Coordinates of C-alpha atoms in Angstrom, one line a residue:
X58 CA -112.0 73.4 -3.4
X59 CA -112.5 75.6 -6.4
X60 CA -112.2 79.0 -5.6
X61 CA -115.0 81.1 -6.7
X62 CA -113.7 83.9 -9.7
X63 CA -116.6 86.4 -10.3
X64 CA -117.3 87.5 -14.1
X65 CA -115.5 91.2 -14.7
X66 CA -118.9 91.9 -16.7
X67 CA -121.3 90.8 -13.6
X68 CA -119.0 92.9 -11.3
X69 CA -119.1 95.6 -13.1
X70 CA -122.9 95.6 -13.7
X71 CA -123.4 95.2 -9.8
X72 CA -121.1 97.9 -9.0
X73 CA -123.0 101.3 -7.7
X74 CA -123.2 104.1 -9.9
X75 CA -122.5 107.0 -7.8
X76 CA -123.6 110.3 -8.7
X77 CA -121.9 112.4 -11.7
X78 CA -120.7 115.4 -10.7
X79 CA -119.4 118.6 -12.7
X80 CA -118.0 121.7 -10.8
X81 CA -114.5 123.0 -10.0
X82 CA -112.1 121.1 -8.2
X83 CA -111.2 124.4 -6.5
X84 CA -114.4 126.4 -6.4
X85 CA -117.0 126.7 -3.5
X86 CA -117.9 122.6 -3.1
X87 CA -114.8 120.7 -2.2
X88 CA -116.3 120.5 1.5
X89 CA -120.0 120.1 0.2
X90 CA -119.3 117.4 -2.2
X91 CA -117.8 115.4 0.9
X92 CA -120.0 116.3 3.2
X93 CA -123.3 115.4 1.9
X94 CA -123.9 111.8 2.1
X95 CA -125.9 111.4 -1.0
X96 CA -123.3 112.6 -3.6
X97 CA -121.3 109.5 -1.7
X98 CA -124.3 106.8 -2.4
X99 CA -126.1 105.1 -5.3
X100 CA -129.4 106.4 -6.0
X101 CA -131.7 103.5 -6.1
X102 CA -135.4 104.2 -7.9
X103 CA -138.6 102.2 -6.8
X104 CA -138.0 99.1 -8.9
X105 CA -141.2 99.4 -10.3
X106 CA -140.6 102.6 -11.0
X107 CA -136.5 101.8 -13.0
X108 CA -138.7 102.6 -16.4
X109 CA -138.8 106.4 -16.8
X110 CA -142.3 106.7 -18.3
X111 CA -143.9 104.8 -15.6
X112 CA -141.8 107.0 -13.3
X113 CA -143.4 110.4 -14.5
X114 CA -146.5 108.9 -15.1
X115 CA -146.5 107.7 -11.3
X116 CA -145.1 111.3 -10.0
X117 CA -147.4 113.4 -12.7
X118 CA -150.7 111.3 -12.5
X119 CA -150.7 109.6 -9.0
X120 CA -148.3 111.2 -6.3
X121 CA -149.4 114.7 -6.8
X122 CA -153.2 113.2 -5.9
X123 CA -152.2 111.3 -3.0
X124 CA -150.5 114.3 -0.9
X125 CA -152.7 116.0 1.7
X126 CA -151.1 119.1 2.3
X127 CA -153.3 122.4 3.3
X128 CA -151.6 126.0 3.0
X129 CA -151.3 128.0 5.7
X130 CA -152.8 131.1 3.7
X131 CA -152.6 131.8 -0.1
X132 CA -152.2 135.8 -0.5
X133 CA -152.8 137.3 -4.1
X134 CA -150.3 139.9 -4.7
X135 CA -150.9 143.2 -7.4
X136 CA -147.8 143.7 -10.2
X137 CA -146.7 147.0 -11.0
X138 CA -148.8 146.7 -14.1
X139 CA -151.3 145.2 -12.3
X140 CA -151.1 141.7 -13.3
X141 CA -151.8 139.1 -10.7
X142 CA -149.8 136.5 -8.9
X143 CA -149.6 134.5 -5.5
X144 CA -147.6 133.6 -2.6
X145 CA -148.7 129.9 -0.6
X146 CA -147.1 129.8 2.5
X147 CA -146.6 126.8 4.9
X148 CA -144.8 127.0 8.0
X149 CA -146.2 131.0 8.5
X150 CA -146.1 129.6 12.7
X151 CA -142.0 129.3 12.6
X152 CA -140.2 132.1 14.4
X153 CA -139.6 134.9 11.9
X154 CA -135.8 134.4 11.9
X155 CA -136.1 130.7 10.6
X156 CA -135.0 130.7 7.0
X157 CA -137.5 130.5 4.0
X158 CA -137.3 128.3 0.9
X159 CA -139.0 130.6 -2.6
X160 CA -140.2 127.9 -4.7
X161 CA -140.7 128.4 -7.9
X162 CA -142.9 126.1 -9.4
X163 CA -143.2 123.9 -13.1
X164 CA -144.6 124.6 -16.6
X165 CA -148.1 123.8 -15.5
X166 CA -147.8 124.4 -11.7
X167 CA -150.3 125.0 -9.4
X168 CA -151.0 125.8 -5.8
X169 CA -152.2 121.4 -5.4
X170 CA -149.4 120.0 -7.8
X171 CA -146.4 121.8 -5.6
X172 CA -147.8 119.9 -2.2
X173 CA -145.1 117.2 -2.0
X174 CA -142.1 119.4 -2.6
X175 CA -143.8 122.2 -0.4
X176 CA -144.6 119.4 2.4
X177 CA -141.2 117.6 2.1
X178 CA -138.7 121.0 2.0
X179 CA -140.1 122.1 5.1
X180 CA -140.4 118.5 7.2
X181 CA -136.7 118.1 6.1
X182 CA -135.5 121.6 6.7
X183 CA -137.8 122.7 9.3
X184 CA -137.7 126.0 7.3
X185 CA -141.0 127.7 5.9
X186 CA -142.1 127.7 2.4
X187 CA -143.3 130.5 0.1
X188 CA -144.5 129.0 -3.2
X189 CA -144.1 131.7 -5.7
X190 CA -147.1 131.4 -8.4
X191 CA -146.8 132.8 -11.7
X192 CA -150.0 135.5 -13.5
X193 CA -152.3 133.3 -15.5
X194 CA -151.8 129.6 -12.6
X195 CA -154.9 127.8 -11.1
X196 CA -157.3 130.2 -10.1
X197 CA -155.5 133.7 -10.4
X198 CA -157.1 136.4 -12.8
X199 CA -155.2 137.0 -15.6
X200 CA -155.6 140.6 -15.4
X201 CA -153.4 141.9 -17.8
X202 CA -152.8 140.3 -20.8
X203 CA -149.4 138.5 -20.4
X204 CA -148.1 135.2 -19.3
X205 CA -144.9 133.7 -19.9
X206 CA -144.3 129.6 -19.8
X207 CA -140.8 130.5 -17.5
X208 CA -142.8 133.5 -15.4
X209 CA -141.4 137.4 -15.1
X210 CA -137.9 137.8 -13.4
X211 CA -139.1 141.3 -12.2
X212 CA -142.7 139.5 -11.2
X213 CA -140.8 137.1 -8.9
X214 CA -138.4 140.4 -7.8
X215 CA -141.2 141.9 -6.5
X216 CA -142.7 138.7 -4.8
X217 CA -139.2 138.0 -2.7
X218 CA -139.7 141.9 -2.1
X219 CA -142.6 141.2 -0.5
X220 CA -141.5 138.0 1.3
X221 CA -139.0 139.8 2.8
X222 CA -140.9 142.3 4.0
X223 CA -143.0 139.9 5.2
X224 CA -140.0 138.0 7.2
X225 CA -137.2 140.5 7.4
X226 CA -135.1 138.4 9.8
X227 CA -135.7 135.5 7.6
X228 CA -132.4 134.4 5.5
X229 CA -134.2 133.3 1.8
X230 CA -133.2 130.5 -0.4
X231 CA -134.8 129.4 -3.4
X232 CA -135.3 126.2 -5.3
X233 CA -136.6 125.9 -9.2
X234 CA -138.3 122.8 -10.4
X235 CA -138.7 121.8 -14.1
X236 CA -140.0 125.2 -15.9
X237 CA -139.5 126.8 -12.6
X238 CA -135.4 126.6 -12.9
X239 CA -135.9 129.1 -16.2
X240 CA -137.2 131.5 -14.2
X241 CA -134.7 131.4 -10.9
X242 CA -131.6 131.0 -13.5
X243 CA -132.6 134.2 -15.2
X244 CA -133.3 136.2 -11.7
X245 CA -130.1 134.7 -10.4
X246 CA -127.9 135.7 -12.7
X247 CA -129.8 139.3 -13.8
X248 CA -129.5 140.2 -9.7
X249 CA -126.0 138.9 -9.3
X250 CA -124.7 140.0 -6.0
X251 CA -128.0 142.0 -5.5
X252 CA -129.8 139.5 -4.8
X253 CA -131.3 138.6 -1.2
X254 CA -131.1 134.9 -2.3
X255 CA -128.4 132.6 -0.1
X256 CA -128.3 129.6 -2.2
X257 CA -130.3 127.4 -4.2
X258 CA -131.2 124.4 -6.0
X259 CA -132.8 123.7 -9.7
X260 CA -134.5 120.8 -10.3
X261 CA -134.1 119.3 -13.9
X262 CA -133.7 122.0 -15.8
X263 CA -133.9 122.5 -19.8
X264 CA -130.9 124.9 -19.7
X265 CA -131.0 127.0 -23.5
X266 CA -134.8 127.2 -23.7
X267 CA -134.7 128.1 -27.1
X268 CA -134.0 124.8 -28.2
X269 CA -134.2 122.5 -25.1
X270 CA -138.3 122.1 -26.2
X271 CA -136.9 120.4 -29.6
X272 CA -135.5 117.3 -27.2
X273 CA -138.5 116.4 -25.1
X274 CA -140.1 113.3 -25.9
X275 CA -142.6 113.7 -29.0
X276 CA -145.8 112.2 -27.0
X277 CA -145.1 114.5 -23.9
X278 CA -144.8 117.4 -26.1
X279 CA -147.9 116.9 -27.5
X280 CA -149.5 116.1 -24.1
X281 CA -147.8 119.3 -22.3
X282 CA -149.0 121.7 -26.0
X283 CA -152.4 120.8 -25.2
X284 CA -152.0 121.7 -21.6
X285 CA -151.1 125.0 -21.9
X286 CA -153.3 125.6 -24.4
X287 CA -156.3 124.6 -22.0
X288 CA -155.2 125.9 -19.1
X289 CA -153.7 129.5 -20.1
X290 CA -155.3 130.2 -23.7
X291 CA -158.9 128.8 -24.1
X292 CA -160.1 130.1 -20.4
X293 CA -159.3 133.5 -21.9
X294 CA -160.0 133.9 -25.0
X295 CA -161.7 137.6 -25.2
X296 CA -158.2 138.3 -23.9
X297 CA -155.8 136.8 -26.7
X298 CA -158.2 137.1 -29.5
X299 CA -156.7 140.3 -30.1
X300 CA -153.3 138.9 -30.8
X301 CA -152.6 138.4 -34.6
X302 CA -151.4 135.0 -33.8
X303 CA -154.4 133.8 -32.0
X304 CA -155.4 130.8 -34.4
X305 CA -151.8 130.0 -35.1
X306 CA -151.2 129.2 -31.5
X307 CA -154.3 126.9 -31.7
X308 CA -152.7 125.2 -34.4
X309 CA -149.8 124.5 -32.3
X310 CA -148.9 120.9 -31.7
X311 CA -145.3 120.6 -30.0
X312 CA -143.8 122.8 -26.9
X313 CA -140.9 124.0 -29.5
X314 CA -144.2 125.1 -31.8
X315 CA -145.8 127.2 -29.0
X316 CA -142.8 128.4 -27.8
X317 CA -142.0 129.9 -31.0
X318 CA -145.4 131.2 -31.8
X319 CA -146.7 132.9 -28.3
X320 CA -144.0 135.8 -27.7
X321 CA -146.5 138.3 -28.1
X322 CA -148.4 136.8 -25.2
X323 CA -145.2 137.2 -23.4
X324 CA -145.2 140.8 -23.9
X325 CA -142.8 141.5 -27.2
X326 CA -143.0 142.4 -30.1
X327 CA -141.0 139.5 -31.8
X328 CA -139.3 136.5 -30.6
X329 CA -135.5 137.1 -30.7
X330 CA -136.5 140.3 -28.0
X331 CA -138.4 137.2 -26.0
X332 CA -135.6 134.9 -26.6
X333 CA -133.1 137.6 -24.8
X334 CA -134.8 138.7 -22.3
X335 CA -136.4 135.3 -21.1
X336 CA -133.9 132.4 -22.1
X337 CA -131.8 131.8 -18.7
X338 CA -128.8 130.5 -20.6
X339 CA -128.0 134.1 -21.3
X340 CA -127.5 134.6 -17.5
X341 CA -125.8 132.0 -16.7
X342 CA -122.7 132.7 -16.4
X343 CA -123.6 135.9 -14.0
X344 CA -124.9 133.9 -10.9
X345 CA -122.6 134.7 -8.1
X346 CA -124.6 132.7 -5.0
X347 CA -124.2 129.0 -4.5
X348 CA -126.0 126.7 -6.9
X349 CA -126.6 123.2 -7.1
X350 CA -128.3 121.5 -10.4
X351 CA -129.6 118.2 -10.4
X352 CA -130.6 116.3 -13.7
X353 CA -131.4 112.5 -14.6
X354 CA -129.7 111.0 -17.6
X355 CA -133.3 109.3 -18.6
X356 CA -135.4 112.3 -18.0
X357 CA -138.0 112.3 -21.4
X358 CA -139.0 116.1 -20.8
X359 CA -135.6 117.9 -19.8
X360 CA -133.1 116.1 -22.1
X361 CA -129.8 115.2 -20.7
X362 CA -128.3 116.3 -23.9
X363 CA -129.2 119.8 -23.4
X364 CA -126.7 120.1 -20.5
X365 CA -123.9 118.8 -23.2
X366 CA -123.0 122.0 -24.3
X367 CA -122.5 123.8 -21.0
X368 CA -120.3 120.7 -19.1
X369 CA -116.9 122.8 -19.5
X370 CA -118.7 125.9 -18.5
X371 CA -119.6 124.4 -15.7
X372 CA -116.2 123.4 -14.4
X373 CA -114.9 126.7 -14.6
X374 CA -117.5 128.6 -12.6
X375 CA -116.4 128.7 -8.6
X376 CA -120.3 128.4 -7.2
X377 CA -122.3 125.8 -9.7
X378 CA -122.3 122.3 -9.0
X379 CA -124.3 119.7 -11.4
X380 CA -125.2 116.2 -10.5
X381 CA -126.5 113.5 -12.5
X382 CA -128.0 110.3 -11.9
X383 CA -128.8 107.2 -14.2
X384 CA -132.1 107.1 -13.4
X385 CA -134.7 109.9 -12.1
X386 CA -137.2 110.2 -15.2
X387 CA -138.7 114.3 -15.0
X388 CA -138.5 115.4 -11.0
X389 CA -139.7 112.3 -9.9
X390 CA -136.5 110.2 -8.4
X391 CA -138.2 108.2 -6.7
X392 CA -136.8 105.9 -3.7
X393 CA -138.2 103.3 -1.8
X394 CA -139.8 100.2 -2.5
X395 CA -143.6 100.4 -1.6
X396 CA -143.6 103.7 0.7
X397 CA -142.1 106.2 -2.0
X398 CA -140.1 109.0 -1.2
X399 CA -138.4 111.8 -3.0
X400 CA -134.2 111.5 -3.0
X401 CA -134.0 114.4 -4.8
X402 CA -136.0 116.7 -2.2
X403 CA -133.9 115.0 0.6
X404 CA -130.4 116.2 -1.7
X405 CA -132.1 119.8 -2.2
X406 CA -133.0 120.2 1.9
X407 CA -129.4 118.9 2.5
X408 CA -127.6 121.1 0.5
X409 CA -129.6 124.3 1.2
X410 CA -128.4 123.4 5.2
X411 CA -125.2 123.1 4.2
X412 CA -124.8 126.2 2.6
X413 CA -126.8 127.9 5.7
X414 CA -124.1 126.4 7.7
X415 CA -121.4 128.3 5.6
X416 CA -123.6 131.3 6.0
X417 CA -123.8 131.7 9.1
X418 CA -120.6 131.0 9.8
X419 CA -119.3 133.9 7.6

């Protein structure tokens, strides 16, 4: 009988493709990368969700609709200036010492389109939840004139001030998702060592915000323009009308457009001041807790080609790890073939145990 020789080429395509990963060999993650079962495994999308516009389309339009998912409370918190933001907790019923996940959420983010993340950190972790919303989101007043599309670090210092009041015996950890990983880059590596913040976990991030916005996919730059526009400029428009810019941001059509035009809304007086003191890639390199960064090579918003320049940087730092997948499209990574769950929230909840492990036993 003949015996049966596969093709090399069919082999090869039906071999798994494992997780990339970039860190140091010698850093904080030699026991992490073995330990976590996911980093070991093929991650597997829907099939009918392999095509990465149909898989942000599904998570963007659909998934966010079909989670029921009701806050414990929703507390509006006073800035120093007076501006206006939010903390939604779930899992306020926990005892105080159980640890809390700050979430920071996306570009458009609101208290109904963080649900599933909110609902599937804490049925994972058993930890409680404190969504972090930025001045100017959903419903909030926009008090003071000024927003920014990443949010205030010193807005989100004095929310996890406030958390930890709040919870003093609670242990915090933090996760970042899309827009939201701009934000927790920037506090992470401004606080250093100062701050109260365990670990944490950034969810496709854009890296060098100055130009990451020139790589997202035309249409969705155009969709995500007119989104901001409606949601943070027309609503208030006795507000910015005072702004010199104010017809030019109209105008705008891209994200790199309206990124470049809107600093003043930011609170500066130009953009390279904006640029330094918002861009998290200017931080980077000063984050001293544990930090793991998950990107999909097909993701149409957060290019896989803006992590590129920053591979090599990577390796050298002790306490960042970045993984990779094939597929993923924008924070969607969906598993599962008809009941659709999140691998990437499963690979966040893991981790941030993990490194609570290593925590407590320090």
């Amino acid at each position: 009988m003949m015996k049966y020789i596969p093709n090399v080429k069919s082999v090869f395509k039906l071999a798994p493709e494992l997780p990339t990963l970039y860190y140091k060999e010698d850093g904080l993650f030699n026991d992490t990368v073995t330990d976590l079962e996911q980093l070991q495994q093929q991650y597997k999308p829907t099939p009918w969700l392999r095509n990465h516009h149909i898989h942000l389309m599904f998570f963007d339009i659909i998934k966010k609709k079909l989670i029921n998912l009701k806050y414990d409370a929703i507390e509006q918190l006073t800035m120093a200036d007076g501006g206006i933001t939010a903390v939604a907790w779930f899992g306020l019923d926990l005892p105080e010492d159980t640890p809390t996940i700050v979430l920071l959420h996306t570009i458009t983010g609101t208290f109904d389109s963080m649900r599933e993340i909110v609902r599937d950190l804490n049925a994972y972790t058993g930890w409680r939840v404190a969504l972090c919303v930025r001045r100017g989101h959903d419903c909030l007043p926009l008090t003071v004139p000024k927003i920014n599309l990443f949010g205030s670090p010193q807005d989100l210092r004095e929310q996890i001030i406030y958390i930890q009041e709040k919870f003093p015996k609670s242990d915090l950890y933090a996760v970042g998702s899309s827009a939201g990983t701009g934000l927790l880059i920037r506090y992470l590596g401004e606080e250093a060592e100062k701050t109260p913040i365990k670990a944490a976990f950034a969810l496709c991030p854009g890296y060098d915000t100055e130009i990451g916005f020139k790589h997202v996919h035309p249409v969705y730059s155009r969709i995500m323009t007119k989104k901001l526009i409606q949601k943070f400029i027309l609503p208030h428009q006795e507000v910015w009308q005072q702004i010199p810019q104010w017809e030019e941001i109209l105008q705008a059509k891209t994200l790199a457009e309206f990124e470049r035009i809107y600093f003043k809304m930011a609170g500066f007086s130009d953009y390279e001041s904006y640029a330094k003191a918002s861009n998290p890639i200017y931080t980077f390199e000063d984050i001293k807790v544990p930090l793991m960064i998950l990107n999909a090579e097909d993701d149409p918003v957060c290019h896989i080609k803006n992590l590129e320049p920053y591979k090599q940087t990577i390796k050298e730092m002790p306490n960042i790890i970045v993984v990779t997948t094939k597929k993923g499209s924008h924070c969607g990574f969906y598993e599962g073939r008809l009941k659709t769950t999140s691998w990437s929230t499963r690979l966040m909840s893991e981790f941030l145990l993990s490194q609570e492990k290593v925590h407590k036993n320090n």
